[in-house]
Amino acid sequence: MAEKKDFLFDPARNPLYRDDYRPTEYKIPAVTLDIALDETETVVKSRIHVTRNPALPDTGGALVLDGEGLKLKSLKIIENGQTRDLDRSEFVVTDKNLILKNPPAKPFDLEIVTEINPTENTTLSGIYMAGDILCSQCEAQGFRRITYFLDRPDNLATYDVTLTGEQKKFPVLLSNGNGEPAKTVDNGDGTHSINWKDPWPKPSYLFAVVAGDMHVLEDTFTTMTGKKVDLRIYVQDGYEDKIKWAMESLKRSMKWDEDRYGREYDLDCFHIVAVDKFNAGAMENKGLNVFNVKYLVGSPEVSTDDELIDIEAVIGHEYFHNYSGDRVTVRDWFELTLKEGFTVLRDRQFTEDMHSKEIKRIDDAVGLRSAQFMEDAGPTSHPIRPDRVEEFDNIYTGTIYEKGSHVLGMLHTMMGETTWRAATDEYFSRFDGQAVTCDDFVDVMQEVSGIDLTQFRQWYNQSGTPEISYTGDYDAASKTYRLTLTQNTPPTADQSAKVALHMPIAVGLIGQSGKDVPLALSTDAAGEAAPTTRVLHLTEASLTFEFKNVDGPVVPSILRGFSAPVKVTTQPSDEELVFRMAHDTDGFNKYEATERLMVKTLHKLIKQAENDLPLTLEQGFIDAYGENVKNALAGDLAFNARTLGLPPYNIIIQDLKTLDPDAVSEAIDFMKTTLAKTYAEDFKNIYTATAAPAGEAYNVVPAQVGRRELHNTALGFIGKLETPDAALDAVAQYGHSKNMTEKLAALGVVTRMTDKDAMTVADKLLEDFYGRYKDNNNLVDKWLSLQAGRPADGALARVQELMKHEAYDATNPNKVYALIGGFTAGNPSAFHDKDGSGYKFLADTIIDLNDVNAKTATNLAKRFTQFKRYDSDRQALMISQMERIMAVPTLDIGIKEIIGKALDTVEKKPTNDNARKTAPARKQG
Ligand SMILES: [Zn+2]
C-alpha cells in the first residue's frame, strides 16, 4: 500500500498489520458463563480458567483482557481454592481492556461480573435486542461486548453456559453445544434456567445466545455412523409455516458434507434461529446458527426460485463451517479467507451438485466479475489475505469470500476431486481443534498432492485481477497449433508491483466443423490420451503451448469453466464470437461468447449515445441473437434464458474507461427495445410455450426453474414495448401465478414501464402487493427495491417519501439495503443525476445512519468508492459529499476507512490548495 503518513499517525485509523501477530502469554482453555438475561440489565457472571501459554517463555507479564461497553460489577480471583475480591490496585480498567497487573504464576480462575444493556446496543454486535428476541453476534469482535475475555480467534475454550430469563418473555433459551431446550428448570420466581455444554473448544467469536418467544420446527437427522441428531429451526410469529424448505435444505447439507467431504456432525443437536435485525446473511456459531430471516424463511408462495436456492446455499454454507471454521479455525482475522474462501467453495460445490453445475458456474463467474473485479480495481483493493487492516468488520469482502473461493477452486482443478478429498481430509484431521493459517492449509495441499505450490501461494499475497491474453498460430505443414498465453496483473491501489502467478487455464480448440479437436501437446508421450479440454499451467508471464496432429484451423476457447479468477482481455472478432456461441461445448464459454458480443455491441451504442449520434444496432448482431431466440426452447432453458437476457449492469460498464450513466442507460434501453421489436412474435411464442402445465406441482428442480426463468425473460422483452397487450400479459401473470417467481417478475415488468397509463397500473399492483404481503418483511423489502428502481422521473422524491412509510426502518439493515441500496444500485440514472441530488441524498443517509447503524452505513459508503470512473463533474460532486461525511466528528471508524481510502486516491493538486488536506475531519480523524 502507498503509505499515507498523515493517516499512519492518526490514532483513530489504527491500522493493524498481519506481521504483528503475536500469540498471547496467557490462555483461557475453559469458561463458565452464568447469564441473567434481561432486555436492559443483562448480568454476565463469567468464570474463566487462566493458564500460561506453554508455547511461550514465562515473563510474568500482565494479563490483558478485551472488553468494550461493559459495566464491571465485581472481580474476584480464585487461586489455591481461595476466593477473594481483587483490590483496585491489582487491576486497571480502560475503555478497551481489563488488565490484571501481576497474575499468579500457577493456573487460576477469575470471576468477572459485568452488566450490559441489550436494548441500547445498536451496534448489532455483542448481545442486542432484535425486536423481541434477545440475540448475539460475536464475529469478529463482539464477545468483548459481553464480558472481558481474550477475544481473539486463537484462544480456544470449552464453554459451560447457564442462561436464566423470565419465563414469559424468554420461553426459549438457547446457546451452543448440547442441551435440551424443552427442559428448563423453573426457579419459582417467574424465571427459568437452562444449561448448555459445548465440548468442542472454540474461539469466542463462535459463542451465541438467543432468547425469546419463538415457534420451532423439529426434525431429526441420522448421521453416517447412525447417530441421531435433533434439528430445530426457530422463528418468530408469522414465519412458522415457511421453514420447511430450510429444514429440508439443512438435511441435504448434512448429507452432502458426509458424502463429498466425509464430515459427520458432532453434537447431539443443531439449531438455527432467524431474526429480522441482522447485519449479515447468517452466522455459523457452533451448533446454533443465527440467520437473517431473508436467508432462512421461504416457500414457493412467498419466495422466488433464486431465493430458495440461495436459502439452501446459505444454510449449507453456515452448516459446512462446522468443520471449515469451527473445528479448524483461523489464527487471526487476517486469515479470514482460510475459513470463508474454503466454505464458499464448499457451498458452491453443494449448489452445483443439487442443481445445475453449468448455471452455477455462470452465476459465480458473473458475480465475481461484476463485484469483486471492481473491488480489485478500486481504492479498497487487497489480497485475499490482507497484510494491513484498519477495521476488522471491513474485511468481509468479495475478495476474501468470493475470490478466496476461486483461488481454492483452482487448487481443486489442479488436484482433481480424489486428491482434493484426500488433502482436505488430512487438513481436517491434522488441525482439528486448532487455530491455523492459510499457509498451514496450502502446506497440506502441497504435501498430499505433490504439486509444487510455491508460486501458487502468491495468490494470497497479491491483489488485483490478472489479465490473460492469447494468440494462436496454426501451421498447416506440421499440423501444429501454437497457443501463447500471457498474463499481466495491473497495479492496484494497494500494490504497484506484481508478479506472475500460477494459474490453471482450461482450454479447448474448436475445429471448422464446429467439433472440439483432441488436444495432444507436442511434449505428450505417444499414445497418451488427448482430451478435448485441457488444463494448461500458466506459470510465467508468457508461455507457448504446442498442440500436435491438428488437422486444420481452429478457434480457441480459453478459460473453460472459468478455471481461474482472471479477466481474458483478448477481444475475438464478432465472427469468432458468433461461431463460439453456436459451437462451444463448454457451457460457461458458450455463455461468455454471447455476453461478450452483447457487451461489445452495447459499448458501440454507448459511444453513439455519448456523441449524440442516432443509435443503430448492426444486423450481424441482430441475426446472431436471433439464433439464440430460435433455439430458446431446446435444451437447458435456464441457460437459454441467460443468453437472451442482457448482461448485468456491472458487467456492461466494467471495461468502460469513463462512465456516462445516461449514455449507458440509453444504450441498454435501445438494445432491449430493438430486440423486443425485432423478435416480438418469437418472444410471445416462447412466453406461451413456457407457461406452467395445468396442475403441475411446484418444485425447485432444474427443468421447472429453467422454464420459469425463460418465461419471465420473455415477458421482460414483451413488456419492454409497453403495448397495452404487454401490460395485460404482465397483469394477468401477476394475478394468476401461485408462485412468487412469476408473480414478482410480472410486477417488476410493470413497474419498469414509463408510459403514463402503465404507471397507473403499476401503482395499483404495488398497492395490492403491499396489502397482501405487508407482514412479510422479505417481500416488503422487494416492494421497496422495486419502487426505488422505477425508471421514471421523480425517483429520488419517491424514495424519500418511502423513507417515511411504515414499511421502512432505518435501524433494520435489510430495509436500508432494499430502499437506499435499491436506489443507488438499481436506479443508476437517478442516483447519478448530474445535479448531484443522488449523491447528496446518499451522504445524508450515511451521516444519519452513522449514529444508529454504522455497519450498514459503511456498506452504503462503498457506493462512493467507484467515483473515479465517472466524468469530472460527477467526480467533484462525489468528492465533496465524501468530504462532508469525513467531517462528521463522531464518524464510525469503518466508514472512515472506506471513505478515507477513496479520498486518498484523489490526486493532490500541484497548487498550494491544501483545503482538503487540512480539513478539520482529516486532522481529528
Ligand atoms: Zn462464512
PDB file of C-alpha atoms and ligand atoms in Angstrom, residues 284 317-318 321 340 401, ligand 1:
ATOM      1  CA  GLU A 284     -22.045 -20.110  11.971  1.00  0.00           C
ATOM      2  CA  HIS A 317     -22.537 -22.531   3.954  1.00  0.00           C
ATOM      3  CA  GLU A 318     -23.146 -21.998   7.670  1.00  0.00           C
ATOM      4  CA  HIS A 321     -18.443 -24.047   8.683  1.00  0.00           C
ATOM      5  CA  GLU A 340     -14.525 -18.176   4.222  1.00  0.00           C
ATOM      6  CA  TYR A 401     -15.019 -14.602   0.244  1.00  0.00           C
TER       7      TYR A 401
HETATM    8 ZN    ZN B   1     -18.949 -17.939   6.174  1.00  0.00          ZN
END
